[in-house]
């Protein structure tokens, strides 16, 4: 897909992510509450409350708002909270957060799982083809592998652009890729996902070289023409699975929901279409984007076992 006519609106995506963060910070306790859609089913869970933590990774934003919409229609009062990843795991372990839908294992969130895993419940895997990447626009010539970066620092202004400092992606680049491939001439920029996307968008608009830390699945691959750099030393890790995790007692307190989540999977096409609707077409109202996806995929609720509204 060409970059000229279908570039991701990086600045818009960045603004959308920031607006989501602000939205999650509103109201008591730092969350946003949702209730049943007007005319929707009250459900057997009428009045039951649940707090879902999320991080600003596109797949997590998409699936979190998907389940927020589903649960609201089933009568749950849903609160979404957006702490940094370390406090999120602390909140799960302490029982302040009930559910997190974006735990990457075995590598990306390994440190958090090692620290808190015994205090959490692994509900299951909803996506099994996740990978961490170092990525350049396809127009960048002469750089096919991470090992090629060492001799091309000047081309990229001596910068590798990462995301949030506490992320597993940044840790992998900083502690594994940079020393493995001798990239000491680079400054590793740790800022935020939205800032990385904005830099990527600006660079592509100007057709300038840039190297960023990214991951699959990510909506950027559907909207930019990108090339993941080969990783002959395996520094970025092998393929990963995205797990759903709950606080201790989750299955006992939410038995019906636990069953639905155990049935939950998305393939690449489904996830891409969900991200497009949530993050782009409805970036100011992600739950509306999730509902639009549900309307386009009427078999989803039956597939996971959720009663029809």
PDB file of C-alpha atoms in Angstrom:
ATOM      1  CA  UNK A   1       0.000   0.000   0.000  1.00  0.00           C
ATOM      2  CA  UNK A   2       1.609   3.251  -1.121  1.00  0.00           C
ATOM      3  CA  UNK A   3       2.633   5.901   1.358  1.00  0.00           C
ATOM      4  CA  UNK A   4       1.404   8.758  -0.801  1.00  0.00           C
ATOM      5  CA  UNK A   5      -2.298   7.946  -0.749  1.00  0.00           C
ATOM      6  CA  UNK A   6      -2.756   5.866   2.402  1.00  0.00           C
ATOM      7  CA  UNK A   7      -0.416   7.181   5.085  1.00  0.00           C
ATOM      8  CA  UNK A   8      -1.481   6.688   8.687  1.00  0.00           C
ATOM      9  CA  UNK A   9      -2.562  10.006  10.112  1.00  0.00           C
ATOM     10  CA  UNK A  10       0.287   9.870  12.613  1.00  0.00           C
ATOM     11  CA  UNK A  11      -0.350  13.295  14.098  1.00  0.00           C
ATOM     12  CA  UNK A  12      -4.024  12.452  14.330  1.00  0.00           C
ATOM     13  CA  UNK A  13      -3.222   9.072  15.809  1.00  0.00           C
ATOM     14  CA  UNK A  14      -0.955  10.744  18.330  1.00  0.00           C
ATOM     15  CA  UNK A  15      -3.671  13.205  19.248  1.00  0.00           C
ATOM     16  CA  UNK A  16      -6.179  10.379  19.471  1.00  0.00           C
ATOM     17  CA  UNK A  17      -3.941   8.425  21.816  1.00  0.00           C
ATOM     18  CA  UNK A  18      -3.404  11.483  23.978  1.00  0.00           C
ATOM     19  CA  UNK A  19      -7.127  12.164  24.084  1.00  0.00           C
ATOM     20  CA  UNK A  20      -7.685   8.568  25.192  1.00  0.00           C
ATOM     21  CA  UNK A  21      -5.128   9.021  27.952  1.00  0.00           C
ATOM     22  CA  UNK A  22      -6.859  12.202  29.062  1.00  0.00           C
ATOM     23  CA  UNK A  23     -10.231  10.469  28.889  1.00  0.00           C
ATOM     24  CA  UNK A  24      -8.964   7.678  31.099  1.00  0.00           C
ATOM     25  CA  UNK A  25      -7.676  10.230  33.589  1.00  0.00           C
ATOM     26  CA  UNK A  26     -11.059  11.896  33.986  1.00  0.00           C
ATOM     27  CA  UNK A  27     -13.436  11.179  36.812  1.00  0.00           C
ATOM     28  CA  UNK A  28     -12.903   9.727  40.290  1.00  0.00           C
ATOM     29  CA  UNK A  29     -10.209   7.089  40.548  1.00  0.00           C
ATOM     30  CA  UNK A  30      -8.681   7.964  37.174  1.00  0.00           C
ATOM     31  CA  UNK A  31     -11.091   5.994  35.000  1.00  0.00           C
ATOM     32  CA  UNK A  32     -13.961   6.341  32.582  1.00  0.00           C
ATOM     33  CA  UNK A  33     -17.183   4.516  33.369  1.00  0.00           C
ATOM     34  CA  UNK A  34     -19.443   3.065  30.706  1.00  0.00           C
ATOM     35  CA  UNK A  35     -22.896   1.608  31.113  1.00  0.00           C
ATOM     36  CA  UNK A  36     -25.334  -0.263  28.902  1.00  0.00           C
ATOM     37  CA  UNK A  37     -25.998   1.300  25.521  1.00  0.00           C
ATOM     38  CA  UNK A  38     -29.451   2.817  25.352  1.00  0.00           C
ATOM     39  CA  UNK A  39     -31.866   0.091  24.425  1.00  0.00           C
ATOM     40  CA  UNK A  40     -29.269  -2.640  25.088  1.00  0.00           C
ATOM     41  CA  UNK A  41     -29.606  -5.653  27.315  1.00  0.00           C
ATOM     42  CA  UNK A  42     -29.256  -5.151  31.029  1.00  0.00           C
ATOM     43  CA  UNK A  43     -27.715  -8.630  31.320  1.00  0.00           C
ATOM     44  CA  UNK A  44     -27.269 -10.933  34.267  1.00  0.00           C
ATOM     45  CA  UNK A  45     -24.365  -8.783  35.435  1.00  0.00           C
ATOM     46  CA  UNK A  46     -26.541  -5.724  36.091  1.00  0.00           C
ATOM     47  CA  UNK A  47     -24.666  -3.541  38.553  1.00  0.00           C
ATOM     48  CA  UNK A  48     -21.466  -5.626  38.575  1.00  0.00           C
ATOM     49  CA  UNK A  49     -18.365  -3.449  38.347  1.00  0.00           C
ATOM     50  CA  UNK A  50     -15.091  -4.192  36.608  1.00  0.00           C
ATOM     51  CA  UNK A  51     -11.906  -2.170  36.142  1.00  0.00           C
ATOM     52  CA  UNK A  52      -9.860  -2.826  33.010  1.00  0.00           C
ATOM     53  CA  UNK A  53      -6.337  -1.476  32.727  1.00  0.00           C
ATOM     54  CA  UNK A  54      -4.861  -0.592  29.347  1.00  0.00           C
ATOM     55  CA  UNK A  55      -1.627   0.695  27.840  1.00  0.00           C
ATOM     56  CA  UNK A  56      -1.307   2.884  24.709  1.00  0.00           C
ATOM     57  CA  UNK A  57      -0.530  -0.002  22.381  1.00  0.00           C
ATOM     58  CA  UNK A  58      -2.942   0.009  19.479  1.00  0.00           C
ATOM     59  CA  UNK A  59      -4.133  -3.561  19.808  1.00  0.00           C
ATOM     60  CA  UNK A  60      -4.806  -3.015  23.509  1.00  0.00           C
ATOM     61  CA  UNK A  61      -6.793   0.157  22.932  1.00  0.00           C
ATOM     62  CA  UNK A  62      -8.858  -1.664  20.311  1.00  0.00           C
ATOM     63  CA  UNK A  63      -9.662  -4.835  22.258  1.00  0.00           C
ATOM     64  CA  UNK A  64     -10.154  -2.984  25.555  1.00  0.00           C
ATOM     65  CA  UNK A  65     -12.844  -0.790  24.036  1.00  0.00           C
ATOM     66  CA  UNK A  66     -14.334  -3.795  22.262  1.00  0.00           C
ATOM     67  CA  UNK A  67     -14.830  -5.574  25.572  1.00  0.00           C
ATOM     68  CA  UNK A  68     -15.932  -2.366  27.302  1.00  0.00           C
ATOM     69  CA  UNK A  69     -18.766  -2.093  24.783  1.00  0.00           C
ATOM     70  CA  UNK A  70     -19.696  -5.773  25.082  1.00  0.00           C
ATOM     71  CA  UNK A  71     -19.684  -5.711  28.877  1.00  0.00           C
ATOM     72  CA  UNK A  72     -21.647  -2.463  29.091  1.00  0.00           C
ATOM     73  CA  UNK A  73     -24.394  -4.066  27.014  1.00  0.00           C
ATOM     74  CA  UNK A  74     -24.392  -7.014  29.399  1.00  0.00           C
ATOM     75  CA  UNK A  75     -25.053  -4.772  32.379  1.00  0.00           C
ATOM     76  CA  UNK A  76     -21.530  -4.273  33.732  1.00  0.00           C
ATOM     77  CA  UNK A  77     -20.294  -0.926  34.962  1.00  0.00           C
ATOM     78  CA  UNK A  78     -16.902  -0.703  33.265  1.00  0.00           C
ATOM     79  CA  UNK A  79     -14.075   1.549  34.385  1.00  0.00           C
ATOM     80  CA  UNK A  80     -11.034   1.968  32.147  1.00  0.00           C
ATOM     81  CA  UNK A  81      -7.729   3.069  33.654  1.00  0.00           C
ATOM     82  CA  UNK A  82      -4.502   3.955  31.839  1.00  0.00           C
ATOM     83  CA  UNK A  83      -1.484   3.856  34.175  1.00  0.00           C
ATOM     84  CA  UNK A  84       2.049   3.144  32.988  1.00  0.00           C
ATOM     85  CA  UNK A  85       2.769  -0.526  32.513  1.00  0.00           C
ATOM     86  CA  UNK A  86       4.587  -1.041  35.847  1.00  0.00           C
ATOM     87  CA  UNK A  87       1.808   0.503  37.974  1.00  0.00           C
ATOM     88  CA  UNK A  88      -0.709  -1.446  35.909  1.00  0.00           C
ATOM     89  CA  UNK A  89       0.828  -4.757  36.946  1.00  0.00           C
ATOM     90  CA  UNK A  90       1.122  -3.489  40.502  1.00  0.00           C
ATOM     91  CA  UNK A  91      -2.578  -2.622  40.399  1.00  0.00           C
ATOM     92  CA  UNK A  92      -3.454  -6.097  39.136  1.00  0.00           C
ATOM     93  CA  UNK A  93      -1.342  -7.751  41.814  1.00  0.00           C
ATOM     94  CA  UNK A  94      -2.879  -5.545  44.500  1.00  0.00           C
ATOM     95  CA  UNK A  95      -6.433  -6.163  43.331  1.00  0.00           C
ATOM     96  CA  UNK A  96      -7.146  -2.558  42.289  1.00  0.00           C
ATOM     97  CA  UNK A  97      -7.361  -3.524  38.594  1.00  0.00           C
ATOM     98  CA  UNK A  98      -9.420  -6.563  37.603  1.00  0.00           C
ATOM     99  CA  UNK A  99      -8.335  -7.250  34.026  1.00  0.00           C
ATOM    100  CA  UNK A 100      -5.577  -6.503  31.490  1.00  0.00           C
ATOM    101  CA  UNK A 101      -5.865  -7.746  27.909  1.00  0.00           C
ATOM    102  CA  UNK A 102      -2.349  -7.130  26.554  1.00  0.00           C
ATOM    103  CA  UNK A 103       0.272  -9.177  28.399  1.00  0.00           C
ATOM    104  CA  UNK A 104       3.008 -10.184  25.932  1.00  0.00           C
ATOM    105  CA  UNK A 105       4.766 -13.439  26.795  1.00  0.00           C
ATOM    106  CA  UNK A 106       7.280 -14.975  27.005  1.00  0.00           C
ATOM    107  CA  UNK A 107       9.612 -11.997  26.457  1.00  0.00           C
ATOM    108  CA  UNK A 108       8.154  -8.491  26.337  1.00  0.00           C
ATOM    109  CA  UNK A 109       6.486  -8.514  29.756  1.00  0.00           C
ATOM    110  CA  UNK A 110       8.741 -11.192  31.220  1.00  0.00           C
ATOM    111  CA  UNK A 111      10.049  -8.933  33.989  1.00  0.00           C
ATOM    112  CA  UNK A 112       6.555  -8.048  35.166  1.00  0.00           C
ATOM    113  CA  UNK A 113       5.370 -11.647  34.900  1.00  0.00           C
ATOM    114  CA  UNK A 114       8.326 -12.858  36.924  1.00  0.00           C
ATOM    115  CA  UNK A 115       7.595 -10.277  39.606  1.00  0.00           C
ATOM    116  CA  UNK A 116       3.806 -10.495  39.747  1.00  0.00           C
ATOM    117  CA  UNK A 117       2.771 -13.635  37.861  1.00  0.00           C
ATOM    118  CA  UNK A 118       2.079 -15.711  40.962  1.00  0.00           C
ATOM    119  CA  UNK A 119      -0.413 -13.051  42.072  1.00  0.00           C
ATOM    120  CA  UNK A 120      -2.286 -13.059  38.742  1.00  0.00           C
ATOM    121  CA  UNK A 121      -4.555 -15.403  36.794  1.00  0.00           C
ATOM    122  CA  UNK A 122      -3.662 -16.219  33.181  1.00  0.00           C
ATOM    123  CA  UNK A 123      -7.035 -16.308  31.449  1.00  0.00           C
ATOM    124  CA  UNK A 124      -5.736 -17.324  28.025  1.00  0.00           C
ATOM    125  CA  UNK A 125      -4.222 -16.239  24.692  1.00  0.00           C
ATOM    126  CA  UNK A 126      -6.217 -14.186  22.207  1.00  0.00           C
ATOM    127  CA  UNK A 127      -3.451 -13.602  19.638  1.00  0.00           C
ATOM    128  CA  UNK A 128      -0.458 -15.860  18.957  1.00  0.00           C
ATOM    129  CA  UNK A 129       1.511 -14.148  16.182  1.00  0.00           C
ATOM    130  CA  UNK A 130       2.971 -11.102  17.943  1.00  0.00           C
ATOM    131  CA  UNK A 131       6.542  -9.899  17.342  1.00  0.00           C
ATOM    132  CA  UNK A 132       8.746  -6.970  18.348  1.00  0.00           C
ATOM    133  CA  UNK A 133      10.472  -5.219  15.472  1.00  0.00           C
ATOM    134  CA  UNK A 134      12.903  -2.522  14.449  1.00  0.00           C
ATOM    135  CA  UNK A 135      11.426  -0.951  11.361  1.00  0.00           C
ATOM    136  CA  UNK A 136      12.206   1.532   8.585  1.00  0.00           C
ATOM    137  CA  UNK A 137      10.112   2.958   5.753  1.00  0.00           C
ATOM    138  CA  UNK A 138      10.435   0.832   2.616  1.00  0.00           C
ATOM    139  CA  UNK A 139      12.059   3.677   0.662  1.00  0.00           C
ATOM    140  CA  UNK A 140      15.155   3.528   2.890  1.00  0.00           C
ATOM    141  CA  UNK A 141      17.880   1.891   0.793  1.00  0.00           C
ATOM    142  CA  UNK A 142      20.841  -0.186   1.892  1.00  0.00           C
ATOM    143  CA  UNK A 143      19.428  -1.173   5.291  1.00  0.00           C
ATOM    144  CA  UNK A 144      17.828  -4.602   5.308  1.00  0.00           C
ATOM    145  CA  UNK A 145      19.006  -5.879   8.700  1.00  0.00           C
ATOM    146  CA  UNK A 146      19.554  -4.487  12.186  1.00  0.00           C
ATOM    147  CA  UNK A 147      23.244  -5.245  11.680  1.00  0.00           C
ATOM    148  CA  UNK A 148      23.253  -2.737   8.773  1.00  0.00           C
ATOM    149  CA  UNK A 149      22.413   0.090  11.160  1.00  0.00           C
ATOM    150  CA  UNK A 150      25.927   0.179  12.649  1.00  0.00           C
ATOM    151  CA  UNK A 151      27.424   1.590   9.438  1.00  0.00           C
ATOM    152  CA  UNK A 152      24.529   3.962   8.720  1.00  0.00           C
ATOM    153  CA  UNK A 153      24.155   6.038  11.873  1.00  0.00           C
ATOM    154  CA  UNK A 154      24.579   9.293   9.925  1.00  0.00           C
ATOM    155  CA  UNK A 155      21.702   8.349   7.611  1.00  0.00           C
ATOM    156  CA  UNK A 156      19.334   8.211  10.574  1.00  0.00           C
ATOM    157  CA  UNK A 157      20.767  11.205  12.421  1.00  0.00           C
ATOM    158  CA  UNK A 158      22.156   8.822  15.021  1.00  0.00           C
ATOM    159  CA  UNK A 159      18.672   8.190  16.460  1.00  0.00           C
ATOM    160  CA  UNK A 160      16.513   5.130  17.097  1.00  0.00           C
ATOM    161  CA  UNK A 161      13.006   6.175  18.152  1.00  0.00           C
ATOM    162  CA  UNK A 162      11.348   4.096  20.845  1.00  0.00           C
ATOM    163  CA  UNK A 163       8.201   4.371  22.935  1.00  0.00           C
ATOM    164  CA  UNK A 164       7.492   4.488  26.713  1.00  0.00           C
ATOM    165  CA  UNK A 165      10.603   4.009  28.834  1.00  0.00           C
ATOM    166  CA  UNK A 166       9.059   1.212  30.923  1.00  0.00           C
ATOM    167  CA  UNK A 167       7.963  -0.873  27.945  1.00  0.00           C
ATOM    168  CA  UNK A 168       9.289  -4.320  27.137  1.00  0.00           C
ATOM    169  CA  UNK A 169       9.949  -3.166  23.576  1.00  0.00           C
ATOM    170  CA  UNK A 170      12.311  -0.448  24.774  1.00  0.00           C
ATOM    171  CA  UNK A 171      14.023  -2.814  27.185  1.00  0.00           C
ATOM    172  CA  UNK A 172      14.607  -5.308  24.366  1.00  0.00           C
ATOM    173  CA  UNK A 173      16.086  -2.666  22.070  1.00  0.00           C
ATOM    174  CA  UNK A 174      18.192  -1.074  24.807  1.00  0.00           C
ATOM    175  CA  UNK A 175      19.468  -4.245  26.491  1.00  0.00           C
ATOM    176  CA  UNK A 176      19.538  -6.715  23.600  1.00  0.00           C
ATOM    177  CA  UNK A 177      19.542  -5.175  20.103  1.00  0.00           C
ATOM    178  CA  UNK A 178      21.857  -2.212  20.732  1.00  0.00           C
ATOM    179  CA  UNK A 179      24.685  -4.185  22.407  1.00  0.00           C
ATOM    180  CA  UNK A 180      24.242  -7.226  20.142  1.00  0.00           C
ATOM    181  CA  UNK A 181      24.611  -5.207  16.952  1.00  0.00           C
ATOM    182  CA  UNK A 182      27.082  -2.583  18.228  1.00  0.00           C
ATOM    183  CA  UNK A 183      24.750   0.405  17.898  1.00  0.00           C
ATOM    184  CA  UNK A 184      26.533   2.546  20.484  1.00  0.00           C
ATOM    185  CA  UNK A 185      26.708   5.475  18.037  1.00  0.00           C
ATOM    186  CA  UNK A 186      22.941   5.840  18.258  1.00  0.00           C
ATOM    187  CA  UNK A 187      20.877   7.797  20.747  1.00  0.00           C
ATOM    188  CA  UNK A 188      17.927   5.660  21.799  1.00  0.00           C
ATOM    189  CA  UNK A 189      15.004   8.061  22.170  1.00  0.00           C
ATOM    190  CA  UNK A 190      12.479   6.896  24.789  1.00  0.00           C
ATOM    191  CA  UNK A 191       9.323   8.985  24.838  1.00  0.00           C
ATOM    192  CA  UNK A 192       5.848   7.598  24.095  1.00  0.00           C
ATOM    193  CA  UNK A 193       3.975   5.583  21.504  1.00  0.00           C
ATOM    194  CA  UNK A 194       2.167   8.677  20.249  1.00  0.00           C
ATOM    195  CA  UNK A 195       5.444  10.607  19.918  1.00  0.00           C
ATOM    196  CA  UNK A 196       7.022   7.728  17.986  1.00  0.00           C
ATOM    197  CA  UNK A 197       4.052   7.590  15.621  1.00  0.00           C
ATOM    198  CA  UNK A 198       4.204  11.343  15.091  1.00  0.00           C
ATOM    199  CA  UNK A 199       7.915  11.155  14.224  1.00  0.00           C
ATOM    200  CA  UNK A 200       7.269   8.243  11.879  1.00  0.00           C
ATOM    201  CA  UNK A 201       4.484  10.162  10.158  1.00  0.00           C
ATOM    202  CA  UNK A 202       6.602  13.288   9.738  1.00  0.00           C
ATOM    203  CA  UNK A 203       9.560  11.343   8.379  1.00  0.00           C
ATOM    204  CA  UNK A 204       7.430   9.488   5.842  1.00  0.00           C
ATOM    205  CA  UNK A 205       5.729  12.718   4.739  1.00  0.00           C
ATOM    206  CA  UNK A 206       9.192  14.117   3.960  1.00  0.00           C
ATOM    207  CA  UNK A 207      10.553  10.759   2.715  1.00  0.00           C
ATOM    208  CA  UNK A 208      13.361  10.966   5.258  1.00  0.00           C
ATOM    209  CA  UNK A 209      15.124   7.970   6.833  1.00  0.00           C
ATOM    210  CA  UNK A 210      13.940   6.909  10.287  1.00  0.00           C
ATOM    211  CA  UNK A 211      14.271   3.747  12.351  1.00  0.00           C
ATOM    212  CA  UNK A 212      11.685   3.026  15.030  1.00  0.00           C
ATOM    213  CA  UNK A 213      10.817   0.342  17.515  1.00  0.00           C
ATOM    214  CA  UNK A 214       7.485  -1.190  16.502  1.00  0.00           C
ATOM    215  CA  UNK A 215       5.537  -4.399  16.914  1.00  0.00           C
ATOM    216  CA  UNK A 216       3.132  -6.625  15.071  1.00  0.00           C
ATOM    217  CA  UNK A 217       0.148  -6.443  15.227  1.00  0.00           C
ATOM    218  CA  UNK A 218       0.066  -2.685  14.630  1.00  0.00           C
ATOM    219  CA  UNK A 219      -2.202  -0.568  12.479  1.00  0.00           C
ATOM    220  CA  UNK A 220       0.809   1.271  11.019  1.00  0.00           C
ATOM    221  CA  UNK A 221       1.545  -1.717   8.794  1.00  0.00           C
ATOM    222  CA  UNK A 222      -1.830  -1.323   7.096  1.00  0.00           C
ATOM    223  CA  UNK A 223      -1.273   2.351   6.385  1.00  0.00           C
ATOM    224  CA  UNK A 224       2.434   2.780   5.727  1.00  0.00           C
ATOM    225  CA  UNK A 225       4.789   0.915   3.448  1.00  0.00           C
ATOM    226  CA  UNK A 226       7.250  -0.347   6.081  1.00  0.00           C
ATOM    227  CA  UNK A 227      10.073  -2.868   6.218  1.00  0.00           C
ATOM    228  CA  UNK A 228      10.954  -4.797   9.354  1.00  0.00           C
ATOM    229  CA  UNK A 229      14.708  -5.185   9.664  1.00  0.00           C
ATOM    230  CA  UNK A 230      16.031  -8.715   9.683  1.00  0.00           C
ATOM    231  CA  UNK A 231      17.337  -9.883  13.034  1.00  0.00           C
ATOM    232  CA  UNK A 232      19.900 -12.628  12.341  1.00  0.00           C
ATOM    233  CA  UNK A 233      21.053 -12.761  15.986  1.00  0.00           C
ATOM    234  CA  UNK A 234      17.511 -13.004  17.352  1.00  0.00           C
ATOM    235  CA  UNK A 235      18.010  -9.990  19.635  1.00  0.00           C
ATOM    236  CA  UNK A 236      14.376  -8.898  19.337  1.00  0.00           C
ATOM    237  CA  UNK A 237      13.107 -12.274  20.489  1.00  0.00           C
ATOM    238  CA  UNK A 238      10.939 -14.882  18.833  1.00  0.00           C
ATOM    239  CA  UNK A 239       7.220 -14.724  18.217  1.00  0.00           C
ATOM    240  CA  UNK A 240       5.045 -13.989  21.235  1.00  0.00           C
ATOM    241  CA  UNK A 241       1.525 -14.550  22.482  1.00  0.00           C
ATOM    242  CA  UNK A 242      -0.828 -11.900  23.823  1.00  0.00           C
ATOM    243  CA  UNK A 243      -2.450 -13.095  27.036  1.00  0.00           C
ATOM    244  CA  UNK A 244      -5.410 -11.846  29.054  1.00  0.00           C
ATOM    245  CA  UNK A 245      -4.642 -11.696  32.771  1.00  0.00           C
ATOM    246  CA  UNK A 246      -6.804 -11.015  35.791  1.00  0.00           C
ATOM    247  CA  UNK A 247      -6.209 -10.316  39.453  1.00  0.00           C
ATOM    248  CA  UNK A 248      -6.352 -13.168  41.915  1.00  0.00           C
ATOM    249  CA  UNK A 249      -9.939 -14.342  42.265  1.00  0.00           C
ATOM    250  CA  UNK A 250     -10.941 -13.087  38.807  1.00  0.00           C
ATOM    251  CA  UNK A 251     -12.418 -16.386  37.587  1.00  0.00           C
ATOM    252  CA  UNK A 252     -14.375 -16.847  40.813  1.00  0.00           C
ATOM    253  CA  UNK A 253     -15.718 -13.286  40.827  1.00  0.00           C
ATOM    254  CA  UNK A 254     -16.452 -13.127  37.074  1.00  0.00           C
ATOM    255  CA  UNK A 255     -17.154 -16.745  36.030  1.00  0.00           C
ATOM    256  CA  UNK A 256     -19.308 -15.858  33.027  1.00  0.00           C
ATOM    257  CA  UNK A 257     -16.878 -13.248  31.720  1.00  0.00           C
ATOM    258  CA  UNK A 258     -13.945 -15.578  32.334  1.00  0.00           C
ATOM    259  CA  UNK A 259     -15.636 -18.112  30.074  1.00  0.00           C
ATOM    260  CA  UNK A 260     -16.245 -15.549  27.334  1.00  0.00           C
ATOM    261  CA  UNK A 261     -12.606 -14.440  27.432  1.00  0.00           C
ATOM    262  CA  UNK A 262     -11.393 -18.015  27.169  1.00  0.00           C
ATOM    263  CA  UNK A 263     -13.272 -18.201  23.847  1.00  0.00           C
ATOM    264  CA  UNK A 264     -11.827 -14.890  22.593  1.00  0.00           C
ATOM    265  CA  UNK A 265      -9.402 -14.836  19.661  1.00  0.00           C
ATOM    266  CA  UNK A 266      -8.859 -12.503  16.726  1.00  0.00           C
ATOM    267  CA  UNK A 267      -7.045 -13.217  13.481  1.00  0.00           C
ATOM    268  CA  UNK A 268      -4.916 -10.654  11.639  1.00  0.00           C
ATOM    269  CA  UNK A 269      -7.738  -9.458   9.381  1.00  0.00           C
ATOM    270  CA  UNK A 270     -10.184  -9.061  12.261  1.00  0.00           C
ATOM    271  CA  UNK A 271      -7.700  -7.176  14.417  1.00  0.00           C
ATOM    272  CA  UNK A 272      -6.695  -4.858  11.587  1.00  0.00           C
ATOM    273  CA  UNK A 273     -10.315  -3.966  10.835  1.00  0.00           C
ATOM    274  CA  UNK A 274     -11.024  -3.406  14.555  1.00  0.00           C
ATOM    275  CA  UNK A 275      -8.003  -1.115  14.927  1.00  0.00           C
ATOM    276  CA  UNK A 276      -8.995   0.850  11.834  1.00  0.00           C
ATOM    277  CA  UNK A 277     -12.481   1.525  13.171  1.00  0.00           C
ATOM    278  CA  UNK A 278     -11.427   2.266  16.762  1.00  0.00           C
ATOM    279  CA  UNK A 279      -8.234   4.245  16.159  1.00  0.00           C
ATOM    280  CA  UNK A 280      -8.885   6.005  12.876  1.00  0.00           C
ATOM    281  CA  UNK A 281     -12.500   6.188  11.850  1.00  0.00           C
ATOM    282  CA  UNK A 282     -13.713   6.824  15.417  1.00  0.00           C
ATOM    283  CA  UNK A 283     -10.575   8.140  17.083  1.00  0.00           C
ATOM    284  CA  UNK A 284     -12.580  10.610  19.196  1.00  0.00           C
ATOM    285  CA  UNK A 285     -15.014   7.918  20.369  1.00  0.00           C
ATOM    286  CA  UNK A 286     -13.249   4.537  20.480  1.00  0.00           C
ATOM    287  CA  UNK A 287     -16.241   2.734  21.973  1.00  0.00           C
ATOM    288  CA  UNK A 288     -18.311   3.854  18.978  1.00  0.00           C
ATOM    289  CA  UNK A 289     -15.628   2.346  16.770  1.00  0.00           C
ATOM    290  CA  UNK A 290     -15.864  -0.908  18.695  1.00  0.00           C
ATOM    291  CA  UNK A 291     -19.641  -0.937  18.285  1.00  0.00           C
ATOM    292  CA  UNK A 292     -19.266  -0.301  14.562  1.00  0.00           C
ATOM    293  CA  UNK A 293     -16.971  -3.343  14.378  1.00  0.00           C
ATOM    294  CA  UNK A 294     -19.464  -5.456  16.305  1.00  0.00           C
ATOM    295  CA  UNK A 295     -22.166  -4.415  13.848  1.00  0.00           C
ATOM    296  CA  UNK A 296     -19.940  -5.522  10.960  1.00  0.00           C
ATOM    297  CA  UNK A 297     -19.075  -8.821  12.681  1.00  0.00           C
ATOM    298  CA  UNK A 298     -22.414 -10.096  14.015  1.00  0.00           C
ATOM    299  CA  UNK A 299     -21.066 -13.600  14.619  1.00  0.00           C
ATOM    300  CA  UNK A 300     -18.489 -12.415  17.154  1.00  0.00           C
ATOM    301  CA  UNK A 301     -20.766 -12.473  20.218  1.00  0.00           C
ATOM    302  CA  UNK A 302     -22.038 -15.948  19.416  1.00  0.00           C
ATOM    303  CA  UNK A 303     -18.460 -17.122  18.845  1.00  0.00           C
ATOM    304  CA  UNK A 304     -17.314 -16.083  22.314  1.00  0.00           C
ATOM    305  CA  UNK A 305     -20.578 -17.124  23.973  1.00  0.00           C
ATOM    306  CA  UNK A 306     -21.993 -13.693  24.871  1.00  0.00           C
ATOM    307  CA  UNK A 307     -25.820 -13.586  24.878  1.00  0.00           C
ATOM    308  CA  UNK A 308     -27.363 -11.408  22.191  1.00  0.00           C
ATOM    309  CA  UNK A 309     -28.553  -7.992  23.366  1.00  0.00           C
TER     310      UNK A 309
END
